Coordinates of C-alpha atoms in Angstrom, one line a residue:
M1 CA 83.6 -85.3 81.1
K2 CA 79.9 -85.3 81.5
Q3 CA 80.0 -88.9 82.9
V4 CA 82.8 -87.7 85.4
L5 CA 80.6 -84.9 86.6
K6 CA 77.7 -87.2 87.2
I7 CA 79.9 -89.5 89.3
F8 CA 81.2 -86.5 91.2
V9 CA 77.7 -85.4 92.1
F10 CA 76.8 -88.9 93.1
V11 CA 79.8 -89.1 95.5
L12 CA 78.6 -85.9 97.0
L13 CA 75.2 -87.4 97.6
I14 CA 76.6 -90.4 99.4
F15 CA 79.0 -88.3 101.5
P16 CA 76.5 -88.1 104.4
A17 CA 76.5 -91.8 104.5
L18 CA 80.3 -91.9 104.7
L19 CA 80.2 -89.7 107.8
A20 CA 77.3 -91.7 109.4
G21 CA 79.0 -95.1 109.0
S22 CA 77.2 -98.4 109.4
G23 CA 74.7 -97.1 112.0
E24 CA 72.2 -96.0 109.3
P25 CA 68.8 -97.7 109.7
K26 CA 67.8 -100.4 107.2
R27 CA 65.5 -98.9 104.5
V28 CA 64.3 -102.3 103.1
S29 CA 62.3 -105.1 104.5
F30 CA 62.8 -108.5 102.8
V31 CA 60.5 -111.5 103.3
S32 CA 60.5 -114.9 101.6
Y33 CA 57.5 -117.2 100.7
L34 CA 57.9 -120.8 99.5
G35 CA 55.5 -122.2 96.9
Q36 CA 55.6 -125.7 98.4
D37 CA 56.0 -127.1 101.9
K38 CA 58.6 -129.6 100.9
I39 CA 61.2 -130.1 98.1
R40 CA 62.1 -133.4 96.5
S41 CA 65.6 -134.3 95.4
G42 CA 66.1 -133.3 91.8
D43 CA 63.1 -130.9 91.9
T44 CA 62.9 -127.1 92.3
V45 CA 60.6 -125.1 94.5
K46 CA 59.2 -121.7 93.6
V47 CA 60.1 -118.9 96.1
L48 CA 58.8 -115.4 96.2
F49 CA 60.6 -112.5 97.8
K50 CA 58.5 -109.5 98.9
V51 CA 60.6 -106.3 99.1
T52 CA 59.3 -103.2 100.8
V53 CA 61.2 -99.9 100.5
E54 CA 60.7 -97.3 103.1
K55 CA 58.5 -94.3 102.1
D56 CA 60.3 -91.4 100.4
W57 CA 63.2 -93.7 99.7
H58 CA 64.1 -95.8 96.6
I59 CA 66.7 -98.4 95.5
N60 CA 68.3 -98.9 92.1
S61 CA 66.7 -101.6 89.9
N62 CA 68.5 -104.7 88.8
T63 CA 69.4 -102.9 85.6
P64 CA 70.4 -99.4 86.7
S65 CA 70.4 -96.6 84.0
E66 CA 74.0 -95.6 84.8
D67 CA 77.1 -97.7 85.1
Y68 CA 78.2 -96.2 88.3
L69 CA 75.0 -97.0 90.2
I70 CA 74.9 -100.1 92.4
K71 CA 72.2 -102.6 91.2
T72 CA 69.8 -104.5 93.4
E73 CA 70.8 -108.2 93.3
L74 CA 69.5 -111.4 94.9
K75 CA 71.7 -114.3 95.9
L76 CA 72.0 -117.2 98.5
A77 CA 74.3 -116.8 101.5
D78 CA 75.0 -120.6 101.5
S79 CA 75.4 -121.8 97.9
V80 CA 76.9 -125.2 98.8
N81 CA 73.8 -127.2 99.0
F82 CA 71.2 -125.0 97.4
G83 CA 71.2 -122.7 94.3
L84 CA 68.9 -120.1 92.8
A85 CA 67.6 -120.2 89.2
G86 CA 65.2 -118.3 87.0
I87 CA 65.5 -115.1 89.0
T88 CA 62.9 -112.6 87.7
Y89 CA 63.2 -108.9 88.8
P90 CA 60.5 -106.4 88.1
K91 CA 61.1 -103.6 85.7
G92 CA 62.2 -100.4 87.3
K93 CA 60.3 -97.2 87.4
Q94 CA 61.9 -94.3 85.5
V95 CA 62.4 -91.4 87.9
K96 CA 64.2 -88.1 87.2
L97 CA 66.6 -87.1 90.0
G98 CA 68.7 -84.0 90.4
F99 CA 72.2 -85.5 89.8
S100 CA 71.3 -87.2 86.5
D101 CA 70.3 -85.7 83.1
T102 CA 68.2 -88.7 82.3
P103 CA 65.6 -90.7 84.3
L104 CA 67.0 -93.5 86.5
S105 CA 65.6 -97.0 86.8
L106 CA 64.4 -97.4 90.4
Y107 CA 62.3 -99.5 92.8
E108 CA 59.9 -97.8 95.2
G109 CA 57.3 -99.0 97.6
E110 CA 56.5 -102.7 97.5
F111 CA 57.5 -105.2 94.8
F112 CA 58.2 -108.9 94.3
I113 CA 61.2 -110.9 93.0
S114 CA 60.6 -114.5 92.0
A115 CA 63.0 -117.4 91.7
K116 CA 63.4 -121.1 92.0
V117 CA 65.5 -123.0 94.6
Y118 CA 67.1 -126.3 93.7
M119 CA 69.3 -128.8 95.6
K120 CA 72.9 -129.1 94.5
N121 CA 73.6 -132.2 96.5
E122 CA 71.6 -135.1 97.8
L123 CA 70.3 -134.1 101.3
K124 CA 68.7 -136.2 104.0
P125 CA 65.0 -135.8 104.5
G126 CA 64.1 -133.1 107.1
E127 CA 64.7 -129.4 107.7
H128 CA 67.6 -127.5 106.2
F129 CA 68.3 -123.8 106.5
T130 CA 69.9 -121.2 104.2
K131 CA 69.5 -117.5 103.8
A132 CA 68.6 -115.3 100.8
V133 CA 70.5 -112.0 100.6
L134 CA 69.3 -108.9 98.8
S135 CA 72.1 -106.4 98.2
Y136 CA 71.0 -102.8 97.4
Q137 CA 71.7 -99.1 97.8
S138 CA 69.0 -96.9 99.2
C139 CA 68.7 -93.2 98.3
N140 CA 66.2 -90.4 98.7
N141 CA 66.1 -87.1 96.9
A142 CA 68.9 -85.6 99.0
N143 CA 71.5 -88.3 99.6
C144 CA 72.4 -92.0 99.2
E145 CA 73.5 -94.5 101.8
F146 CA 76.1 -97.2 101.8
Q147 CA 75.4 -100.4 99.9
A148 CA 73.5 -102.6 102.3
E149 CA 72.1 -106.1 102.6
A150 CA 68.7 -107.4 103.7
V151 CA 68.5 -111.1 104.7
A152 CA 65.5 -113.5 104.5
P153 CA 65.8 -116.9 106.2
L154 CA 64.8 -119.9 104.1
Q155 CA 63.7 -123.1 105.8
L156 CA 63.6 -125.9 103.3
T157 CA 62.2 -129.3 104.1
V158 CA 63.5 -132.2 102.0
A159 CA 60.7 -134.7 101.5
A160 CA 61.2 -138.3 102.3
K161 CA 60.5 -140.9 99.6
G162 CA 56.7 -141.2 99.0
E163 CA 56.0 -138.1 101.1
T164 CA 53.2 -135.8 99.8
V165 CA 54.2 -132.3 98.7
N166 CA 51.6 -129.5 99.0
T167 CA 51.4 -126.0 97.6
I168 CA 51.4 -123.1 100.1
N169 CA 51.2 -119.3 100.1
D170 CA 48.8 -119.2 97.1
P171 CA 47.4 -115.7 98.1
V172 CA 50.9 -114.1 98.0
F173 CA 51.8 -115.7 94.7
Q174 CA 48.5 -114.5 93.2
Q175 CA 49.2 -111.0 94.5
S176 CA 52.6 -111.1 92.8
L177 CA 51.0 -111.9 89.4
Q178 CA 49.7 -108.3 89.2
P179 CA 51.2 -106.4 86.2
P180 CA 54.9 -105.6 86.8
V181 CA 56.1 -102.0 87.3
K182 CA 56.6 -100.4 83.9
A183 CA 59.7 -98.4 83.0
K184 CA 57.3 -95.7 81.6
P185 CA 53.6 -95.6 81.8
A186 CA 52.2 -96.4 78.4
E187 CA 51.0 -93.2 76.7
G188 CA 47.7 -94.7 75.9
T189 CA 47.1 -96.0 79.4
A190 CA 47.8 -92.5 80.9
L191 CA 45.4 -91.0 78.4
G192 CA 42.8 -93.6 79.2
D193 CA 43.1 -92.9 82.9
R194 CA 42.9 -89.1 82.3
L195 CA 39.8 -89.4 80.1
E196 CA 38.1 -91.5 82.8
S197 CA 38.7 -88.8 85.4
S198 CA 38.1 -85.7 83.2
G199 CA 34.8 -84.1 82.3
L200 CA 33.4 -84.4 78.7
F201 CA 34.8 -81.0 77.5
L202 CA 38.3 -81.6 78.8
S203 CA 38.4 -85.1 77.5
L204 CA 37.4 -83.9 74.0
V205 CA 40.2 -81.3 74.1
L206 CA 42.7 -83.9 75.1
L207 CA 41.6 -86.2 72.3
F208 CA 41.9 -83.5 69.7
L209 CA 45.5 -82.8 70.9
A210 CA 46.2 -86.5 70.8
G211 CA 44.9 -86.7 67.3
L212 CA 47.3 -83.9 66.3
A213 CA 50.1 -86.0 67.8
L214 CA 49.1 -89.0 65.6
N215 CA 50.3 -87.0 62.6
L216 CA 53.8 -87.8 63.8
T217 CA 53.3 -91.5 63.1
P218 CA 54.5 -92.9 59.7
C219 CA 51.1 -94.5 58.9
V220 CA 49.5 -91.1 58.1
Y221 CA 52.4 -89.9 55.8
P222 CA 50.6 -91.2 52.6
L223 CA 47.8 -88.7 53.3
I224 CA 50.1 -85.8 52.5
P225 CA 50.7 -86.5 48.8
I226 CA 47.1 -87.7 48.4
T227 CA 45.8 -84.4 49.8
I228 CA 48.2 -82.3 47.8
G229 CA 47.5 -84.3 44.6
F230 CA 43.7 -84.1 45.0
F231 CA 43.3 -80.5 45.9
G232 CA 46.1 -79.3 43.8
G233 CA 44.4 -80.8 40.7
Q234 CA 40.7 -80.2 41.4
S235 CA 40.3 -76.8 43.1
E236 CA 39.3 -73.6 41.4
G237 CA 41.6 -71.5 43.6
K238 CA 38.9 -69.6 45.5
T239 CA 39.7 -69.5 49.2
S240 CA 36.1 -69.9 50.3
R241 CA 35.6 -72.9 48.1
L242 CA 38.9 -74.5 49.1
A243 CA 37.9 -74.0 52.8
A244 CA 34.5 -75.7 52.2
M245 CA 36.2 -78.6 50.3
G246 CA 38.8 -78.9 53.0
A247 CA 36.2 -79.0 55.8
L248 CA 34.2 -81.8 54.0
Y249 CA 37.5 -83.7 53.4
L250 CA 38.2 -83.4 57.2
L251 CA 34.6 -84.5 58.0
G252 CA 34.9 -87.5 55.7
I253 CA 38.1 -88.6 57.5
S254 CA 36.5 -88.0 60.9
L255 CA 33.3 -90.0 60.2
T256 CA 35.1 -93.0 58.8
Y257 CA 37.7 -93.1 61.6
S258 CA 35.0 -92.7 64.2
V259 CA 32.8 -95.5 62.8
I260 CA 35.7 -97.8 62.4
G261 CA 36.9 -97.0 66.0
V262 CA 33.5 -97.6 67.6
V263 CA 32.8 -100.8 65.6
T264 CA 36.2 -102.4 66.3
A265 CA 36.1 -101.4 70.0
L266 CA 32.6 -102.8 70.6
S267 CA 33.3 -106.0 68.5
G268 CA 36.8 -106.6 69.8
A269 CA 38.1 -106.8 66.2
L270 CA 41.6 -105.6 65.2
F271 CA 41.7 -101.8 64.7
G272 CA 42.3 -101.1 61.0
A273 CA 41.1 -104.6 60.0
L274 CA 39.4 -103.1 56.9
L275 CA 42.8 -103.1 55.2
Q276 CA 42.9 -106.9 55.7
N277 CA 39.9 -107.3 53.5
P278 CA 41.1 -107.9 49.9
L279 CA 38.0 -106.2 48.4
V280 CA 38.7 -103.0 50.4
V281 CA 42.4 -103.1 49.4
V282 CA 41.5 -103.5 45.7
F283 CA 39.1 -100.6 46.0
I284 CA 41.8 -98.3 47.5
V285 CA 44.3 -99.4 44.9
L286 CA 41.8 -98.7 42.1
L287 CA 41.0 -95.3 43.6
F288 CA 44.7 -94.3 43.7
I289 CA 45.1 -95.4 40.1
A290 CA 42.0 -93.5 39.0
L291 CA 43.3 -90.4 40.8
S292 CA 46.8 -90.8 39.2
L293 CA 45.3 -91.1 35.7
S294 CA 43.5 -87.8 36.3
M295 CA 46.9 -86.3 37.2
F296 CA 48.2 -87.4 33.8
G297 CA 45.3 -85.6 32.0
L298 CA 43.2 -88.7 30.9
Y299 CA 40.2 -87.1 32.6
E300 CA 39.0 -84.8 35.4
F301 CA 38.1 -86.6 38.5
K302 CA 34.7 -85.5 39.6
V303 CA 31.2 -86.8 40.2
P304 CA 28.9 -86.6 37.1
D305 CA 27.1 -83.2 36.7
S306 CA 23.7 -85.0 36.4
L307 CA 24.2 -86.6 39.8
M308 CA 25.5 -83.5 41.5
Q309 CA 22.6 -81.4 40.2
K310 CA 20.3 -83.7 42.1
I311 CA 22.0 -82.9 45.4
G312 CA 22.4 -79.2 44.7
D313 CA 26.1 -78.9 43.6
S314 CA 26.6 -78.8 39.8
K315 CA 30.4 -78.7 40.0
G316 CA 30.9 -81.8 42.1
G317 CA 34.0 -80.7 44.0
L318 CA 32.4 -80.6 47.4
F319 CA 31.0 -84.1 47.2
G320 CA 34.2 -85.4 45.7
A321 CA 36.2 -83.9 48.7
F322 CA 33.8 -85.6 51.2
F323 CA 34.1 -88.9 49.3
M324 CA 37.9 -88.6 49.3
G325 CA 37.9 -87.9 53.0
L326 CA 35.8 -91.1 53.7
T327 CA 38.4 -93.1 51.8
M328 CA 41.3 -91.5 53.5
G329 CA 39.8 -92.4 56.8
I330 CA 40.3 -96.0 55.9
V331 CA 43.9 -95.4 54.9
A332 CA 44.5 -93.7 58.3
A333 CA 42.8 -96.5 60.2
P334 CA 45.9 -98.7 60.6
C335 CA 47.8 -95.9 62.4
I336 CA 47.5 -97.7 65.7
G337 CA 49.4 -96.4 68.7
P338 CA 49.2 -96.3 72.5
V339 CA 46.7 -93.5 72.3
V340 CA 44.3 -95.4 70.1
V341 CA 44.9 -98.7 72.0
S342 CA 43.8 -97.0 75.2
L343 CA 40.8 -95.4 73.5
V344 CA 39.7 -98.7 72.0
T345 CA 40.1 -100.4 75.4
V346 CA 38.1 -97.7 77.3
V347 CA 35.3 -97.6 74.8
A348 CA 35.0 -101.4 74.7
A349 CA 34.8 -101.5 78.5
K350 CA 32.1 -98.7 78.6
Q351 CA 30.0 -100.3 75.8
D352 CA 28.8 -96.8 75.1
A353 CA 28.5 -96.3 71.3
W354 CA 27.6 -92.6 71.5
L355 CA 30.5 -91.7 73.8
G356 CA 32.8 -93.9 71.7
F357 CA 31.8 -92.1 68.5
L358 CA 32.2 -88.7 70.1
W359 CA 35.7 -89.6 71.4
F360 CA 36.9 -91.0 68.1
F361 CA 35.4 -88.1 66.2
F362 CA 37.4 -85.5 68.1
L363 CA 40.5 -87.7 68.0
S364 CA 40.1 -87.9 64.2
L365 CA 39.4 -84.1 64.0
G366 CA 42.8 -83.6 65.5
L367 CA 44.3 -86.1 63.1
G368 CA 42.7 -84.4 60.1
A369 CA 43.1 -80.8 61.1
P370 CA 46.5 -80.3 59.4
Y371 CA 45.0 -81.7 56.2
F372 CA 42.3 -79.1 56.2
V373 CA 45.1 -76.4 56.1
L374 CA 47.0 -78.4 53.6
A375 CA 44.0 -78.7 51.3
I376 CA 43.6 -74.9 51.2
F377 CA 47.3 -74.3 50.4
S378 CA 47.7 -77.1 48.0
G379 CA 44.7 -75.8 46.1
K380 CA 46.5 -72.5 45.8
I381 CA 49.0 -74.2 43.6
Q382 CA 46.7 -73.3 40.7
K383 CA 47.1 -69.6 41.5
L384 CA 50.9 -69.6 41.5
P385 CA 52.5 -67.0 39.1
R386 CA 53.4 -68.1 35.6
S387 CA 51.3 -71.2 35.7
G388 CA 51.4 -73.1 32.5
V389 CA 53.2 -76.1 31.1
W390 CA 55.2 -76.6 34.3
M391 CA 52.0 -77.4 36.1
D392 CA 51.6 -80.4 34.0
A393 CA 55.0 -81.7 35.4
V394 CA 53.7 -81.0 38.9
K395 CA 50.6 -83.1 38.2
H396 CA 52.7 -85.8 36.7
I397 CA 54.8 -86.0 39.9
F398 CA 51.6 -86.3 42.0
G399 CA 50.4 -88.9 39.6
F400 CA 53.5 -91.0 40.1
M401 CA 53.3 -90.6 43.8
L402 CA 49.7 -91.9 43.8
L403 CA 50.7 -94.9 41.6
A404 CA 53.5 -95.7 44.1
L405 CA 50.9 -95.7 46.9
A406 CA 48.7 -98.0 44.8
L407 CA 51.6 -100.4 44.5
Y408 CA 52.4 -100.2 48.2
Y409 CA 48.8 -101.1 49.3
A410 CA 48.6 -103.8 46.6
G411 CA 51.8 -105.5 48.0
P412 CA 50.0 -108.0 50.3
L413 CA 47.8 -109.2 47.4
L414 CA 50.8 -109.8 45.1
P415 CA 53.1 -112.9 45.1
K416 CA 55.8 -112.4 47.7
I417 CA 58.7 -111.9 45.3
V418 CA 56.7 -109.5 43.1
G419 CA 55.4 -107.5 46.1
H420 CA 59.0 -107.1 47.3
Y421 CA 60.4 -105.7 44.1
A422 CA 57.4 -103.9 42.6
L423 CA 57.7 -100.6 44.4
P424 CA 61.5 -100.2 44.2
V425 CA 61.5 -101.0 40.5
F426 CA 58.7 -98.5 39.9
M427 CA 60.7 -95.9 41.9
V428 CA 63.7 -96.4 39.6
I429 CA 61.6 -96.2 36.5
T430 CA 59.8 -93.0 37.8
G431 CA 63.1 -91.3 38.8
G432 CA 64.6 -92.1 35.4
Y433 CA 61.6 -90.9 33.5
L434 CA 61.4 -87.6 35.4
L435 CA 65.1 -87.1 35.1
F436 CA 65.6 -87.8 31.4
F437 CA 62.2 -87.7 29.6
E438 CA 60.0 -85.2 31.5
K439 CA 60.7 -81.9 29.8
A440 CA 57.8 -79.8 31.0
G441 CA 58.8 -76.9 33.2
N442 CA 62.5 -77.0 32.3
N443 CA 62.3 -73.4 31.2
L444 CA 61.8 -72.4 34.9
K445 CA 65.2 -72.6 36.7
G446 CA 63.8 -73.0 40.2
F447 CA 61.3 -75.8 39.2
K448 CA 64.0 -77.5 37.1
I449 CA 66.3 -77.7 40.2
F450 CA 63.4 -79.0 42.3
K451 CA 62.6 -81.7 39.7
L452 CA 66.2 -82.7 39.4
I453 CA 66.6 -83.2 43.2
F454 CA 63.2 -85.0 43.5
S455 CA 64.1 -87.3 40.6
L456 CA 67.5 -88.2 42.1
L457 CA 66.0 -88.9 45.5
V458 CA 63.4 -91.3 44.0
L459 CA 65.9 -93.0 41.8
V460 CA 68.5 -93.5 44.6
G461 CA 65.7 -94.5 47.0
G462 CA 64.6 -97.2 44.6
L463 CA 68.1 -98.5 44.0
Y464 CA 68.7 -98.6 47.8
L465 CA 65.6 -100.7 48.3
L466 CA 66.7 -103.1 45.6
Y467 CA 70.2 -103.5 47.0
P468 CA 70.2 -106.6 49.2
S469 CA 70.5 -105.9 52.8
Q470 CA 73.6 -107.3 54.5
T471 CA 72.3 -106.7 58.1
G472 CA 71.1 -109.6 60.3
S473 CA 68.0 -109.7 62.4
I474 CA 66.6 -111.4 65.4
K475 CA 66.3 -115.1 64.8
W476 CA 62.6 -115.2 64.2
E477 CA 60.5 -118.3 63.6
P478 CA 56.9 -118.6 62.6
Y479 CA 54.5 -118.8 65.5
T480 CA 53.1 -122.2 66.4
K481 CA 51.3 -123.1 69.6
E482 CA 53.6 -126.1 70.1
A483 CA 56.8 -124.1 69.8
F484 CA 55.4 -121.3 72.0
E485 CA 54.4 -123.7 74.8
A486 CA 57.7 -125.5 74.5
A487 CA 59.6 -122.3 75.1
K488 CA 57.4 -121.5 78.1
A489 CA 58.0 -125.0 79.5
K490 CA 61.8 -124.4 79.2
Q491 CA 61.3 -121.2 81.1
Q492 CA 62.7 -119.3 78.2
P493 CA 61.9 -115.6 77.8
I494 CA 59.8 -115.0 74.7
V495 CA 59.3 -112.1 72.2
L496 CA 56.2 -112.1 70.0
D497 CA 56.0 -109.8 67.1
F498 CA 52.5 -109.3 65.7
Y499 CA 52.8 -107.6 62.3
A500 CA 51.0 -107.1 59.0
D501 CA 52.5 -106.5 55.5
W502 CA 50.6 -103.2 55.2
C503 CA 51.9 -101.9 58.5
I504 CA 54.5 -99.2 58.1
P505 CA 55.8 -99.1 61.7
C506 CA 56.1 -102.9 61.5
K507 CA 58.5 -102.5 58.6
E508 CA 60.4 -99.7 60.5
L509 CA 60.9 -102.1 63.4
D510 CA 62.3 -104.8 61.1
K511 CA 64.6 -102.4 59.3
A512 CA 65.9 -100.2 62.1
T513 CA 65.3 -102.0 65.4
F514 CA 65.2 -105.8 65.0
S515 CA 68.3 -105.6 62.7
D516 CA 70.4 -103.6 65.3
P517 CA 73.5 -105.6 66.4
G518 CA 72.9 -104.7 70.0
V519 CA 69.3 -105.9 69.8
I520 CA 70.3 -109.1 68.1
S521 CA 72.9 -109.8 70.8
E522 CA 70.4 -109.1 73.6
S523 CA 67.8 -111.3 72.1
S524 CA 70.0 -114.3 71.9
G525 CA 68.4 -116.0 74.9
F526 CA 64.9 -115.4 73.7
A527 CA 62.5 -117.5 71.8
A528 CA 61.4 -115.1 69.0
F529 CA 58.1 -115.6 67.1
K530 CA 56.6 -113.7 64.2
V531 CA 52.8 -113.6 64.0
D532 CA 51.5 -112.6 60.6
L533 CA 48.2 -110.7 60.9
T534 CA 48.1 -109.4 57.3
S535 CA 45.0 -111.6 56.8
A536 CA 43.6 -111.4 60.3
T537 CA 40.2 -112.7 59.3
S538 CA 41.5 -116.3 59.3
E539 CA 40.4 -118.6 62.1
S540 CA 43.9 -118.9 63.6
A541 CA 44.5 -115.1 63.4
V542 CA 41.2 -114.3 65.1
S543 CA 42.0 -116.8 67.8
L544 CA 45.4 -115.3 68.4
T545 CA 44.2 -111.7 68.5
K546 CA 41.7 -112.7 71.2
E547 CA 44.1 -114.9 73.2
F548 CA 46.8 -112.1 73.3
K549 CA 44.3 -109.2 73.3
I550 CA 45.8 -107.6 70.2
T551 CA 44.0 -104.4 69.2
G552 CA 46.4 -103.3 66.4
V553 CA 49.7 -103.7 64.8
P554 CA 52.5 -103.4 65.5
T555 CA 52.3 -105.2 68.8
V556 CA 55.4 -106.7 70.4
I557 CA 54.9 -108.7 73.6
L558 CA 57.8 -109.6 75.9
I559 CA 57.2 -112.6 78.2
N560 CA 59.5 -113.4 81.0
S561 CA 60.9 -116.8 82.1
Q562 CA 57.9 -117.3 84.4
G563 CA 55.5 -117.2 81.4
V564 CA 54.1 -113.8 82.5
E565 CA 53.8 -110.8 80.1
A566 CA 56.4 -108.3 81.2
E567 CA 55.9 -105.5 78.6
R568 CA 53.8 -104.7 75.5
I569 CA 55.0 -102.3 72.8
T570 CA 52.4 -100.9 70.3
K571 CA 54.5 -98.5 68.2
F572 CA 57.9 -98.1 66.6
V573 CA 60.7 -97.8 69.2
E574 CA 64.4 -97.1 68.7
P575 CA 66.9 -99.9 69.1
D576 CA 68.3 -98.6 72.4
V577 CA 64.8 -98.6 73.9
F578 CA 64.0 -102.1 72.7
K579 CA 67.4 -103.4 73.9
E580 CA 66.7 -102.1 77.4
S581 CA 63.3 -103.8 77.4
L582 CA 64.9 -107.1 76.4
R583 CA 67.6 -106.7 79.0
S584 CA 65.0 -106.0 81.8
V585 CA 62.9 -109.1 80.9
K586 CA 65.9 -111.3 80.3

């Protein structure tokens, strides 16, 4: 019914055109440019079509958002002697109009369509003529016109044997190589442009808000149990002390994140590359294990009193909180996204270390602000009524969660088969232990129910991860320079997936997006390459990150049949979004 209403509104919009008839003025100008002055038999000649849409008007893209819309399409009027191949349309701009609930894919202003012309039959040397026809439907915000056609004459000169062929119209072809129109401006790019035009105060406010938004990315989820586990087990329950510890924890996150951001921006290294250093990974894993053992009561995690007395805090909690924040900054570092990509790019371009530090500091303040609040409330666990034996069970749960995180981050260092099964097996064992052997707190009905549900979720989650997946995926092959260049030579569209074993959004893309049947079907014409950046310090990985300007993972690059980058994705996207991106490039 909803679709019928949309079509009805659309018909109302074109009604003025039905009354006006064919006398409507043309809204589109259409000009062709050949890449060569002559064409040899058996060869192709590049041709560029410059399309200009009248101001305040638009036409539907080649891949309109709704089935009932008329798409823009290029063809030859005379297809007997000549044919078109490798037609590449730009990506449409997403515009929200009154008659549709969702944005529509449209072309506005000036854009280019590229193609290649080839001879179907042997033709005599000399001049031959044909016409390119662009069919389209023009609309403004009030109404739409009849489907119309714009014509561009093509004069093709067939070269005689031994005759020289020269390239022509280079300036126009160079102009067309500018980045294609994006369906949506990248979030990070929009932020970067806004920061450039805003004053210092406004830019810092924007970055703080952007940092808050980063908490919606899956990379930072491990910070939640870590924060709860640390403050729930170490605080003394006083609000003032909890606030001080939470503030130092936040400061530690901000300082680490800021330093990492500035260094990577100014050096051009991959953001979050610290997690590709085995020594750093081992340190984080050992820290998680140490924290978990304190949850099981082996010891209390704090800095020795003798050391703390020298710096004026005999209890050690404040320094410990700051130290934990420094470490968690490293854990948060891989949470790359459009916002951070933009910030890295702008700071690198400005080469201003102080401004870069300030920007990243406020971004990370926004990122860490929720954990300041969480630190206070998780510390209050110790003051819950009837605290006693059941608190041991709470600590044990936190301890198991920290051990699970240690296994997760150790994954890239373990043999492939071990790394694949280690975490699921641990989850099954943990769920079983909590369900059948952990008796602490069973005398409290509410906590017993919570523990039962939590144990079952962990157990079922582990079994689910162990169960072999029956779904397919895009037909990936490992990236090699030779295979990549061969695909470009064949004028085959290409998808490049830059990933790392420690990257959570990368795994989400594999599980939810790349395995979607619609995505698999749409990718059938693509050459698909996986680029492993888990150990990005290797010579080949460093070379690739520089060549493709990779600032973080995940990064998925779509390259059209002309060998030009058409779109870059730097976060998890739903299958329908990625499918549309593939369709527009294909």
